[in-house]
């Protein structure tokens, strides 16, 4: 459904036009599955420019330093980070309401986000173990960011009638942090004396940031120093009235959930992670060489990023299992295993059997988690949106595990 007629987009178009941006290729629209995005108004060919957003439309640290906040940032020691500068500006401008020069852009930004840091703790507890740990680390990071920024916020009191504590609250800063983290485009690093040494590479790109992600497309995106515009060219073709996508990168679903707060259906990069604890779950406990085998895997980087994917267990996972399944008399062959050599049919079959057991264990656990989420959806209506998102993540992981189980069954059949 085309949304160009909506008042917020009419105002945004006027605002962008005043800043020298005009576009006839794209129109805001609402799509089933992805929600709000940008629709092609004409057929787009491979290599064609999708969008070219002038520098005057970008919100960068330069924007912030040129504003009323510039003097406060310049004199604050130690220098604020580029991220803090951007977040402070967003919170301040949002508070300004109708007085903000950035109001048309602020009006179309999400009112809330679905990154794990924004989820209720009881929902975070339903995430896969590896993602849950990262989500808790993300929450701790944002909380520390807020705590360490409060003195700087206090220095801004002369700019406001209201108490700064009421303006720069944790929820306000969280909203700004999520806005930058989920919507910023990358710029070539710059260094300013009045900002800390952290990379200053983020810019908010009004209108352009309505483009949704698809892992199935490729684009070329960068700031063009000659035209002073942020440009995106497509390497795909789009028919008229189709949703136009860009790719945020080859991320798996756990990474997309963590950084952007969504799950990509049929994501070719999606996978299920196997922890060290699960890796050894079905191995014989009487193996006297187990500690040495684990040490070898650690030393050679084979204890992390072991996964099941759409096409079965990853090469890294199978290699780790083959080494762990080495019989005592074959242990000296461990280097050959890491090089991909076949040691014996017995070793190949045993490692496949263990992989299948791990996969079946994950399928059982995933089904149990889906039941748990379903029960909570029935009991906690207020959390339905958050729970549905978590449910979609588990559903995608279940599809991957079932595909892996089928692949493993085919591989095992070769040894029977």
mmCIF file of C-alpha atoms in Angstrom:
data_model
loop_
_atom_site.group_PDB
_atom_site.id
_atom_site.type_symbol
_atom_site.label_atom_id
_atom_site.label_comp_id
_atom_site.label_asym_id
_atom_site.label_seq_id
_atom_site.Cartn_x
_atom_site.Cartn_y
_atom_site.Cartn_z
ATOM 1 C CA UNK A 1 0.000 0.000 0.000
ATOM 2 C CA UNK A 2 1.491 3.324 -1.114
ATOM 3 C CA UNK A 3 1.912 5.716 1.840
ATOM 4 C CA UNK A 4 3.075 8.813 -0.067
ATOM 5 C CA UNK A 5 -0.232 10.516 0.746
ATOM 6 C CA UNK A 6 0.311 10.312 4.504
ATOM 7 C CA UNK A 7 0.976 13.661 6.150
ATOM 8 C CA UNK A 8 4.291 12.598 7.723
ATOM 9 C CA UNK A 9 5.693 11.639 4.313
ATOM 10 C CA UNK A 10 4.367 14.774 2.635
ATOM 11 C CA UNK A 11 6.219 16.811 5.274
ATOM 12 C CA UNK A 12 9.349 14.694 4.908
ATOM 13 C CA UNK A 13 9.341 15.170 1.118
ATOM 14 C CA UNK A 14 9.060 18.955 1.541
ATOM 15 C CA UNK A 15 11.903 18.898 4.070
ATOM 16 C CA UNK A 16 14.106 16.809 1.774
ATOM 17 C CA UNK A 17 13.318 18.989 -1.241
ATOM 18 C CA UNK A 18 14.421 22.068 0.715
ATOM 19 C CA UNK A 19 17.729 20.274 1.222
ATOM 20 C CA UNK A 20 18.126 19.609 -2.524
ATOM 21 C CA UNK A 21 16.888 16.019 -2.589
ATOM 22 C CA UNK A 22 14.353 14.874 -5.155
ATOM 23 C CA UNK A 23 13.497 11.312 -6.048
ATOM 24 C CA UNK A 24 11.201 9.744 -8.609
ATOM 25 C CA UNK A 25 12.395 6.133 -8.251
ATOM 26 C CA UNK A 26 10.980 5.270 -4.849
ATOM 27 C CA UNK A 27 7.859 5.792 -2.753
ATOM 28 C CA UNK A 28 7.119 4.877 0.873
ATOM 29 C CA UNK A 29 4.760 1.922 1.184
ATOM 30 C CA UNK A 30 3.595 -0.731 3.629
ATOM 31 C CA UNK A 31 4.324 -4.347 2.681
ATOM 32 C CA UNK A 32 3.109 -7.645 4.129
ATOM 33 C CA UNK A 33 5.901 -9.310 6.090
ATOM 34 C CA UNK A 34 8.349 -6.405 6.168
ATOM 35 C CA UNK A 35 6.077 -3.483 7.110
ATOM 36 C CA UNK A 36 7.109 0.009 6.074
ATOM 37 C CA UNK A 37 9.634 0.200 3.252
ATOM 38 C CA UNK A 38 10.306 1.772 -0.146
ATOM 39 C CA UNK A 39 8.589 0.736 -3.371
ATOM 40 C CA UNK A 40 9.872 1.197 -6.907
ATOM 41 C CA UNK A 41 7.801 3.659 -8.932
ATOM 42 C CA UNK A 42 9.416 2.497 -12.154
ATOM 43 C CA UNK A 43 11.394 -0.563 -13.239
ATOM 44 C CA UNK A 44 14.991 -0.412 -11.990
ATOM 45 C CA UNK A 45 17.836 -1.969 -13.965
ATOM 46 C CA UNK A 46 21.019 -3.607 -12.753
ATOM 47 C CA UNK A 47 23.634 -0.959 -11.939
ATOM 48 C CA UNK A 48 21.057 1.846 -11.750
ATOM 49 C CA UNK A 49 21.182 4.407 -8.966
ATOM 50 C CA UNK A 50 18.448 3.654 -6.435
ATOM 51 C CA UNK A 51 18.938 6.757 -4.348
ATOM 52 C CA UNK A 52 21.382 9.652 -4.017
ATOM 53 C CA UNK A 53 20.980 11.548 -0.757
ATOM 54 C CA UNK A 54 22.813 14.912 -0.529
ATOM 55 C CA UNK A 55 25.181 15.523 2.366
ATOM 56 C CA UNK A 56 22.847 18.323 3.521
ATOM 57 C CA UNK A 57 20.274 15.640 4.416
ATOM 58 C CA UNK A 58 22.628 13.506 6.497
ATOM 59 C CA UNK A 59 22.713 13.763 10.279
ATOM 60 C CA UNK A 60 26.350 13.425 11.335
ATOM 61 C CA UNK A 61 28.592 14.607 14.155
ATOM 62 C CA UNK A 62 29.257 17.688 11.979
ATOM 63 C CA UNK A 63 25.526 18.459 12.240
ATOM 64 C CA UNK A 64 25.716 18.168 16.019
ATOM 65 C CA UNK A 65 28.860 20.275 16.439
ATOM 66 C CA UNK A 66 27.427 23.049 14.233
ATOM 67 C CA UNK A 67 24.313 23.112 16.434
ATOM 68 C CA UNK A 68 23.613 24.695 19.837
ATOM 69 C CA UNK A 69 25.268 21.602 21.394
ATOM 70 C CA UNK A 70 28.626 22.347 19.736
ATOM 71 C CA UNK A 71 29.965 24.694 22.421
ATOM 72 C CA UNK A 72 29.095 22.221 25.198
ATOM 73 C CA UNK A 73 30.682 19.293 23.370
ATOM 74 C CA UNK A 74 33.842 21.254 22.570
ATOM 75 C CA UNK A 75 34.515 22.217 26.193
ATOM 76 C CA UNK A 76 33.612 18.893 27.801
ATOM 77 C CA UNK A 77 36.533 16.774 29.062
ATOM 78 C CA UNK A 78 37.224 14.007 28.421
ATOM 79 C CA UNK A 79 35.800 14.509 24.914
ATOM 80 C CA UNK A 80 32.400 12.840 24.319
ATOM 81 C CA UNK A 81 32.256 9.925 21.902
ATOM 82 C CA UNK A 82 30.769 10.401 18.408
ATOM 83 C CA UNK A 83 27.937 8.069 19.469
ATOM 84 C CA UNK A 84 27.149 10.191 22.523
ATOM 85 C CA UNK A 85 27.098 13.334 20.376
ATOM 86 C CA UNK A 86 24.574 11.800 17.957
ATOM 87 C CA UNK A 87 22.395 10.353 20.731
ATOM 88 C CA UNK A 88 22.371 13.640 22.645
ATOM 89 C CA UNK A 89 21.276 15.519 19.543
ATOM 90 C CA UNK A 90 18.468 13.038 18.822
ATOM 91 C CA UNK A 91 17.092 13.220 22.368
ATOM 92 C CA UNK A 92 17.349 17.005 22.446
ATOM 93 C CA UNK A 93 15.664 17.461 19.057
ATOM 94 C CA UNK A 94 12.916 15.002 19.903
ATOM 95 C CA UNK A 95 12.274 16.966 23.093
ATOM 96 C CA UNK A 96 12.100 20.202 21.060
ATOM 97 C CA UNK A 97 9.072 18.847 19.192
ATOM 98 C CA UNK A 98 7.645 21.408 16.732
ATOM 99 C CA UNK A 99 10.668 23.673 17.267
ATOM 100 C CA UNK A 100 13.077 21.069 15.871
ATOM 101 C CA UNK A 101 14.449 21.628 12.354
ATOM 102 C CA UNK A 102 14.622 17.821 12.117
ATOM 103 C CA UNK A 103 10.987 17.233 13.070
ATOM 104 C CA UNK A 104 9.900 15.751 9.680
ATOM 105 C CA UNK A 105 12.604 13.095 10.022
ATOM 106 C CA UNK A 106 12.015 12.446 13.714
ATOM 107 C CA UNK A 107 8.295 11.954 13.021
ATOM 108 C CA UNK A 108 8.908 8.891 10.835
ATOM 109 C CA UNK A 109 11.408 7.216 13.142
ATOM 110 C CA UNK A 110 10.118 4.213 15.116
ATOM 111 C CA UNK A 111 8.661 5.116 18.511
ATOM 112 C CA UNK A 112 10.090 1.887 19.939
ATOM 113 C CA UNK A 113 12.568 -0.800 18.892
ATOM 114 C CA UNK A 114 12.775 -4.577 19.166
ATOM 115 C CA UNK A 115 16.503 -5.089 19.744
ATOM 116 C CA UNK A 116 17.114 -7.449 22.690
ATOM 117 C CA UNK A 117 18.108 -4.486 24.871
ATOM 118 C CA UNK A 118 14.504 -3.270 24.568
ATOM 119 C CA UNK A 119 12.851 -6.592 25.373
ATOM 120 C CA UNK A 120 11.414 -7.574 28.732
ATOM 121 C CA UNK A 121 13.803 -9.797 30.771
ATOM 122 C CA UNK A 122 11.329 -12.711 30.697
ATOM 123 C CA UNK A 123 11.373 -12.549 26.878
ATOM 124 C CA UNK A 124 15.183 -12.378 26.754
ATOM 125 C CA UNK A 125 15.221 -15.583 28.839
ATOM 126 C CA UNK A 126 13.532 -17.345 25.916
ATOM 127 C CA UNK A 127 16.369 -16.609 23.476
ATOM 128 C CA UNK A 128 18.942 -19.227 22.376
ATOM 129 C CA UNK A 129 21.761 -19.455 24.932
ATOM 130 C CA UNK A 130 24.451 -17.781 22.819
ATOM 131 C CA UNK A 131 22.137 -14.922 21.835
ATOM 132 C CA UNK A 132 20.862 -14.490 25.391
ATOM 133 C CA UNK A 133 24.435 -13.938 26.621
ATOM 134 C CA UNK A 134 25.021 -11.313 23.918
ATOM 135 C CA UNK A 135 21.673 -9.658 24.694
ATOM 136 C CA UNK A 136 22.577 -9.360 28.368
ATOM 137 C CA UNK A 137 25.969 -7.908 27.424
ATOM 138 C CA UNK A 138 24.213 -5.416 25.131
ATOM 139 C CA UNK A 139 21.915 -4.306 27.960
ATOM 140 C CA UNK A 140 24.870 -3.890 30.324
ATOM 141 C CA UNK A 141 26.711 -1.858 27.665
ATOM 142 C CA UNK A 142 23.803 0.566 27.159
ATOM 143 C CA UNK A 143 23.257 0.921 30.904
ATOM 144 C CA UNK A 144 26.943 1.768 31.364
ATOM 145 C CA UNK A 145 26.750 4.202 28.426
ATOM 146 C CA UNK A 146 23.861 5.976 30.156
ATOM 147 C CA UNK A 147 25.544 6.039 33.592
ATOM 148 C CA UNK A 148 28.822 7.409 32.179
ATOM 149 C CA UNK A 149 26.979 10.131 30.211
ATOM 150 C CA UNK A 150 24.919 11.654 33.021
ATOM 151 C CA UNK A 151 27.514 14.262 34.043
ATOM 152 C CA UNK A 152 27.709 15.459 30.443
ATOM 153 C CA UNK A 153 23.910 15.690 30.275
ATOM 154 C CA UNK A 154 23.953 17.782 33.469
ATOM 155 C CA UNK A 155 26.290 20.279 31.786
ATOM 156 C CA UNK A 156 23.524 20.946 29.224
ATOM 157 C CA UNK A 157 21.078 22.306 31.819
ATOM 158 C CA UNK A 158 21.464 25.953 30.638
ATOM 159 C CA UNK A 159 19.853 24.918 27.332
ATOM 160 C CA UNK A 160 16.625 23.693 28.931
ATOM 161 C CA UNK A 161 13.870 24.959 31.191
ATOM 162 C CA UNK A 162 13.062 21.431 32.410
ATOM 163 C CA UNK A 163 15.476 19.366 34.488
ATOM 164 C CA UNK A 164 17.882 17.506 32.214
ATOM 165 C CA UNK A 165 17.273 14.285 34.166
ATOM 166 C CA UNK A 166 13.692 14.287 32.897
ATOM 167 C CA UNK A 167 14.796 14.902 29.287
ATOM 168 C CA UNK A 168 17.845 12.627 29.101
ATOM 169 C CA UNK A 169 16.265 9.650 30.819
ATOM 170 C CA UNK A 170 17.418 6.069 30.309
ATOM 171 C CA UNK A 171 14.449 5.336 28.041
ATOM 172 C CA UNK A 172 15.162 8.441 25.926
ATOM 173 C CA UNK A 173 18.835 7.532 25.534
ATOM 174 C CA UNK A 174 17.925 3.903 24.774
ATOM 175 C CA UNK A 175 15.638 5.078 21.971
ATOM 176 C CA UNK A 176 18.433 7.282 20.542
ATOM 177 C CA UNK A 177 21.033 4.505 20.869
ATOM 178 C CA UNK A 178 18.761 2.070 19.006
ATOM 179 C CA UNK A 179 18.063 4.684 16.324
ATOM 180 C CA UNK A 180 21.780 5.065 15.593
ATOM 181 C CA UNK A 181 22.585 1.370 16.006
ATOM 182 C CA UNK A 182 19.818 0.109 13.703
ATOM 183 C CA UNK A 183 19.572 2.869 11.092
ATOM 184 C CA UNK A 184 22.971 4.536 10.592
ATOM 185 C CA UNK A 185 24.920 4.228 7.356
ATOM 186 C CA UNK A 186 28.696 3.987 7.231
ATOM 187 C CA UNK A 187 30.919 6.946 6.382
ATOM 188 C CA UNK A 188 34.677 7.071 5.972
ATOM 189 C CA UNK A 189 36.251 7.592 9.441
ATOM 190 C CA UNK A 190 36.852 11.189 10.468
ATOM 191 C CA UNK A 191 38.690 12.574 13.497
ATOM 192 C CA UNK A 192 37.736 15.680 15.467
ATOM 193 C CA UNK A 193 39.643 17.060 18.438
ATOM 194 C CA UNK A 194 36.447 17.773 20.335
ATOM 195 C CA UNK A 195 35.336 14.109 20.124
ATOM 196 C CA UNK A 196 36.939 10.972 21.550
ATOM 197 C CA UNK A 197 39.134 8.699 19.438
ATOM 198 C CA UNK A 198 36.337 6.182 18.849
ATOM 199 C CA UNK A 199 35.548 5.713 15.126
ATOM 200 C CA UNK A 200 33.340 8.522 13.829
ATOM 201 C CA UNK A 201 31.701 6.563 11.005
ATOM 202 C CA UNK A 202 27.938 6.840 11.555
ATOM 203 C CA UNK A 203 25.419 9.007 9.729
ATOM 204 C CA UNK A 204 21.639 8.950 9.843
ATOM 205 C CA UNK A 205 20.173 9.082 6.353
ATOM 206 C CA UNK A 206 16.536 10.271 6.270
ATOM 207 C CA UNK A 207 14.295 8.457 3.762
ATOM 208 C CA UNK A 208 17.143 6.204 2.623
ATOM 209 C CA UNK A 209 16.891 4.403 5.978
ATOM 210 C CA UNK A 210 13.384 3.216 5.070
ATOM 211 C CA UNK A 211 14.999 0.589 2.800
ATOM 212 C CA UNK A 212 14.584 -2.848 4.364
ATOM 213 C CA UNK A 213 17.083 -5.710 4.421
ATOM 214 C CA UNK A 214 17.110 -8.796 2.249
ATOM 215 C CA UNK A 215 19.955 -11.338 2.286
ATOM 216 C CA UNK A 216 19.153 -12.182 -1.342
ATOM 217 C CA UNK A 217 20.175 -8.844 -2.902
ATOM 218 C CA UNK A 218 23.426 -6.996 -3.377
ATOM 219 C CA UNK A 219 23.967 -3.259 -3.607
ATOM 220 C CA UNK A 220 26.867 -0.848 -3.831
ATOM 221 C CA UNK A 221 26.556 1.817 -1.155
ATOM 222 C CA UNK A 222 29.002 4.588 -0.226
ATOM 223 C CA UNK A 223 29.430 8.323 0.208
ATOM 224 C CA UNK A 224 30.517 9.876 -3.102
ATOM 225 C CA UNK A 225 33.118 12.562 -2.380
ATOM 226 C CA UNK A 226 32.629 14.126 -5.828
ATOM 227 C CA UNK A 227 28.851 14.538 -5.675
ATOM 228 C CA UNK A 228 28.806 14.956 -1.856
ATOM 229 C CA UNK A 229 25.963 12.450 -1.684
ATOM 230 C CA UNK A 230 25.379 9.062 -0.145
ATOM 231 C CA UNK A 231 24.606 6.800 -3.085
ATOM 232 C CA UNK A 232 23.174 3.322 -3.483
ATOM 233 C CA UNK A 233 23.281 1.394 -6.742
ATOM 234 C CA UNK A 234 21.484 -1.896 -7.253
ATOM 235 C CA UNK A 235 23.064 -5.021 -8.681
ATOM 236 C CA UNK A 236 19.566 -6.508 -9.038
ATOM 237 C CA UNK A 237 16.538 -5.682 -11.177
ATOM 238 C CA UNK A 238 13.246 -4.456 -9.734
ATOM 239 C CA UNK A 239 9.848 -4.383 -11.388
ATOM 240 C CA UNK A 240 7.538 -1.420 -10.944
ATOM 241 C CA UNK A 241 5.719 -1.424 -7.562
ATOM 242 C CA UNK A 242 8.044 -4.030 -6.015
ATOM 243 C CA UNK A 243 9.652 -3.445 -2.632
ATOM 244 C CA UNK A 244 13.268 -2.390 -3.095
ATOM 245 C CA UNK A 245 15.728 -3.946 -0.652
ATOM 246 C CA UNK A 246 19.308 -3.419 0.357
ATOM 247 C CA UNK A 247 21.566 -5.859 2.197
ATOM 248 C CA UNK A 248 22.896 -4.935 5.645
ATOM 249 C CA UNK A 249 25.540 -7.634 5.310
ATOM 250 C CA UNK A 250 25.817 -11.470 5.327
ATOM 251 C CA UNK A 251 24.395 -11.771 8.852
ATOM 252 C CA UNK A 252 22.809 -14.821 10.415
ATOM 253 C CA UNK A 253 19.453 -14.411 12.178
ATOM 254 C CA UNK A 254 20.907 -14.162 15.676
ATOM 255 C CA UNK A 255 23.103 -11.268 14.540
ATOM 256 C CA UNK A 256 20.183 -9.567 12.778
ATOM 257 C CA UNK A 257 18.065 -9.948 15.931
ATOM 258 C CA UNK A 258 20.836 -8.590 18.148
ATOM 259 C CA UNK A 259 21.769 -5.587 16.022
ATOM 260 C CA UNK A 260 18.513 -4.712 14.235
ATOM 261 C CA UNK A 261 15.680 -6.418 16.103
ATOM 262 C CA UNK A 262 14.254 -8.592 13.325
ATOM 263 C CA UNK A 263 14.530 -12.076 11.820
ATOM 264 C CA UNK A 264 14.979 -12.774 8.104
ATOM 265 C CA UNK A 265 12.832 -15.635 6.802
ATOM 266 C CA UNK A 266 14.719 -18.218 4.669
ATOM 267 C CA UNK A 267 17.982 -16.402 5.393
ATOM 268 C CA UNK A 268 20.764 -18.338 3.583
ATOM 269 C CA UNK A 269 23.245 -17.132 6.225
ATOM 270 C CA UNK A 270 21.110 -18.391 9.130
ATOM 271 C CA UNK A 271 22.571 -21.137 11.306
ATOM 272 C CA UNK A 272 22.317 -22.842 14.695
ATOM 273 C CA UNK A 273 25.348 -22.556 16.967
ATOM 274 C CA UNK A 274 26.818 -25.522 18.838
ATOM 275 C CA UNK A 275 28.439 -24.676 22.168
ATOM 276 C CA UNK A 276 31.414 -26.539 23.623
ATOM 277 C CA UNK A 277 29.132 -28.135 26.233
ATOM 278 C CA UNK A 278 26.818 -29.591 23.577
ATOM 279 C CA UNK A 279 29.748 -30.531 21.336
ATOM 280 C CA UNK A 280 31.001 -33.103 23.884
ATOM 281 C CA UNK A 281 27.558 -34.118 25.213
ATOM 282 C CA UNK A 282 27.424 -37.442 23.334
ATOM 283 C CA UNK A 283 31.122 -38.319 23.394
ATOM 284 C CA UNK A 284 32.367 -41.132 25.677
ATOM 285 C CA UNK A 285 33.297 -39.726 29.094
ATOM 286 C CA UNK A 286 36.001 -42.416 29.499
ATOM 287 C CA UNK A 287 38.135 -40.947 26.664
ATOM 288 C CA UNK A 288 41.427 -40.177 28.460
ATOM 289 C CA UNK A 289 42.586 -37.974 25.560
ATOM 290 C CA UNK A 290 39.493 -35.736 25.617
ATOM 291 C CA UNK A 291 41.167 -32.806 27.401
ATOM 292 C CA UNK A 292 44.070 -32.907 24.943
ATOM 293 C CA UNK A 293 41.649 -33.024 21.989
ATOM 294 C CA UNK A 294 39.713 -30.009 23.322
ATOM 295 C CA UNK A 295 43.017 -28.167 23.809
ATOM 296 C CA UNK A 296 44.019 -28.844 20.183
ATOM 297 C CA UNK A 297 40.640 -27.569 18.927
ATOM 298 C CA UNK A 298 41.031 -24.420 21.047
ATOM 299 C CA UNK A 299 44.589 -23.780 19.840
ATOM 300 C CA UNK A 300 43.525 -24.084 16.193
ATOM 301 C CA UNK A 301 40.292 -22.071 16.477
ATOM 302 C CA UNK A 302 37.864 -24.980 16.171
ATOM 303 C CA UNK A 303 35.930 -24.512 19.395
ATOM 304 C CA UNK A 304 33.876 -21.479 18.270
ATOM 305 C CA UNK A 305 31.506 -20.873 15.326
ATOM 306 C CA UNK A 306 30.521 -24.524 14.988
ATOM 307 C CA UNK A 307 27.133 -24.575 13.307
ATOM 308 C CA UNK A 308 24.306 -26.386 11.578
ATOM 309 C CA UNK A 309 23.117 -24.695 8.372
ATOM 310 C CA UNK A 310 20.593 -25.267 5.608
ATOM 311 C CA UNK A 311 22.972 -27.717 3.898
ATOM 312 C CA UNK A 312 23.835 -29.645 7.068
ATOM 313 C CA UNK A 313 26.587 -29.459 9.696
ATOM 314 C CA UNK A 314 29.327 -27.004 8.808
ATOM 315 C CA UNK A 315 32.747 -28.264 7.742
ATOM 316 C CA UNK A 316 34.148 -26.795 10.982
ATOM 317 C CA UNK A 317 31.631 -28.718 13.109
ATOM 318 C CA UNK A 318 32.295 -32.026 11.351
ATOM 319 C CA UNK A 319 36.056 -31.471 11.526
ATOM 320 C CA UNK A 320 35.851 -30.809 15.271
ATOM 321 C CA UNK A 321 33.762 -33.960 15.775
ATOM 322 C CA UNK A 322 36.126 -36.072 13.643
ATOM 323 C CA UNK A 323 39.052 -35.005 15.821
ATOM 324 C CA UNK A 324 37.084 -35.637 19.021
ATOM 325 C CA UNK A 325 36.063 -39.087 17.739
ATOM 326 C CA UNK A 326 39.621 -40.203 16.946
ATOM 327 C CA UNK A 327 40.409 -43.589 18.462
ATOM 328 C CA UNK A 328 43.434 -43.774 20.770
ATOM 329 C CA UNK A 329 45.632 -45.514 18.192
ATOM 330 C CA UNK A 330 44.748 -42.888 15.568
ATOM 331 C CA UNK A 331 45.232 -39.830 17.792
ATOM 332 C CA UNK A 332 48.556 -38.922 16.192
ATOM 333 C CA UNK A 333 46.623 -38.263 12.948
ATOM 334 C CA UNK A 334 44.909 -35.170 14.367
ATOM 335 C CA UNK A 335 46.786 -32.784 12.032
ATOM 336 C CA UNK A 336 45.465 -34.708 9.034
ATOM 337 C CA UNK A 337 41.916 -34.276 10.367
ATOM 338 C CA UNK A 338 42.350 -30.496 10.509
ATOM 339 C CA UNK A 339 43.627 -30.585 6.921
ATOM 340 C CA UNK A 340 40.443 -32.352 5.824
ATOM 341 C CA UNK A 341 41.865 -35.829 5.239
ATOM 342 C CA UNK A 342 39.758 -38.956 5.823
ATOM 343 C CA UNK A 343 41.273 -41.074 8.614
ATOM 344 C CA UNK A 344 38.937 -44.066 8.469
ATOM 345 C CA UNK A 345 35.372 -45.042 7.656
ATOM 346 C CA UNK A 346 34.834 -45.696 11.368
ATOM 347 C CA UNK A 347 35.864 -42.156 12.251
ATOM 348 C CA UNK A 348 33.660 -40.695 9.508
ATOM 349 C CA UNK A 349 30.629 -42.734 10.597
ATOM 350 C CA UNK A 350 31.094 -42.032 14.321
ATOM 351 C CA UNK A 351 31.375 -38.286 13.781
ATOM 352 C CA UNK A 352 28.218 -38.287 11.625
ATOM 353 C CA UNK A 353 26.350 -40.288 14.287
ATOM 354 C CA UNK A 354 27.360 -37.783 16.986
ATOM 355 C CA UNK A 355 26.348 -34.866 14.721
ATOM 356 C CA UNK A 356 22.941 -36.484 14.219
ATOM 357 C CA UNK A 357 22.494 -36.953 17.982
ATOM 358 C CA UNK A 358 23.360 -33.288 18.588
ATOM 359 C CA UNK A 359 20.974 -32.218 15.830
ATOM 360 C CA UNK A 360 18.132 -34.339 17.281
ATOM 361 C CA UNK A 361 18.822 -32.903 20.739
ATOM 362 C CA UNK A 362 18.532 -29.378 19.311
ATOM 363 C CA UNK A 363 15.274 -30.263 17.536
ATOM 364 C CA UNK A 364 13.783 -31.494 20.829
ATOM 365 C CA UNK A 365 14.989 -28.402 22.697
ATOM 366 C CA UNK A 366 13.701 -26.077 19.973
ATOM 367 C CA UNK A 367 10.252 -27.689 19.976
ATOM 368 C CA UNK A 368 10.156 -27.351 23.767
ATOM 369 C CA UNK A 369 11.061 -23.651 23.514
ATOM 370 C CA UNK A 370 8.379 -23.070 20.881
ATOM 371 C CA UNK A 371 5.810 -24.618 23.221
ATOM 372 C CA UNK A 372 7.029 -22.385 26.031
ATOM 373 C CA UNK A 373 6.733 -19.282 23.836
ATOM 374 C CA UNK A 374 3.254 -20.351 22.708
ATOM 375 C CA UNK A 375 2.054 -20.732 26.302
ATOM 376 C CA UNK A 376 3.473 -17.353 27.245
ATOM 377 C CA UNK A 377 1.757 -15.719 24.243
ATOM 378 C CA UNK A 378 -1.556 -17.000 25.593
ATOM 379 C CA UNK A 379 -0.831 -15.693 29.099
ATOM 380 C CA UNK A 380 0.966 -12.387 28.403
ATOM 381 C CA UNK A 381 -0.964 -10.474 25.775
ATOM 382 C CA UNK A 382 1.041 -7.286 26.395
ATOM 383 C CA UNK A 383 4.195 -9.095 25.233
ATOM 384 C CA UNK A 384 2.654 -10.633 22.103
ATOM 385 C CA UNK A 385 4.810 -8.667 19.618
ATOM 386 C CA UNK A 386 8.061 -9.431 21.427
ATOM 387 C CA UNK A 387 7.135 -13.096 21.800
ATOM 388 C CA UNK A 388 6.128 -13.415 18.142
ATOM 389 C CA UNK A 389 9.576 -12.148 17.146
ATOM 390 C CA UNK A 390 11.301 -14.682 19.410
ATOM 391 C CA UNK A 391 8.984 -17.374 18.049
ATOM 392 C CA UNK A 392 10.000 -16.569 14.452
ATOM 393 C CA UNK A 393 13.680 -16.949 15.407
ATOM 394 C CA UNK A 394 13.075 -20.396 16.902
ATOM 395 C CA UNK A 395 10.904 -21.401 13.913
ATOM 396 C CA UNK A 396 13.715 -20.553 11.488
ATOM 397 C CA UNK A 397 16.212 -22.497 13.613
ATOM 398 C CA UNK A 398 13.866 -25.494 13.617
ATOM 399 C CA UNK A 399 13.687 -25.417 9.799
ATOM 400 C CA UNK A 400 17.504 -25.376 9.632
ATOM 401 C CA UNK A 401 17.832 -28.283 12.074
ATOM 402 C CA UNK A 402 15.310 -30.395 10.156
ATOM 403 C CA UNK A 403 17.177 -29.709 6.906
ATOM 404 C CA UNK A 404 20.467 -30.647 8.620
ATOM 405 C CA UNK A 405 18.930 -33.854 10.003
ATOM 406 C CA UNK A 406 17.899 -34.885 6.479
ATOM 407 C CA UNK A 407 21.378 -34.175 5.125
ATOM 408 C CA UNK A 408 22.972 -36.155 7.938
ATOM 409 C CA UNK A 409 20.623 -39.074 7.317
ATOM 410 C CA UNK A 410 21.693 -39.132 3.650
ATOM 411 C CA UNK A 411 25.377 -39.034 4.638
ATOM 412 C CA UNK A 412 24.899 -41.799 7.203
ATOM 413 C CA UNK A 413 23.129 -43.984 4.637
ATOM 414 C CA UNK A 414 26.373 -44.140 2.639
ATOM 415 C CA UNK A 415 27.975 -46.084 5.501
ATOM 416 C CA UNK A 416 25.219 -48.685 5.899
#
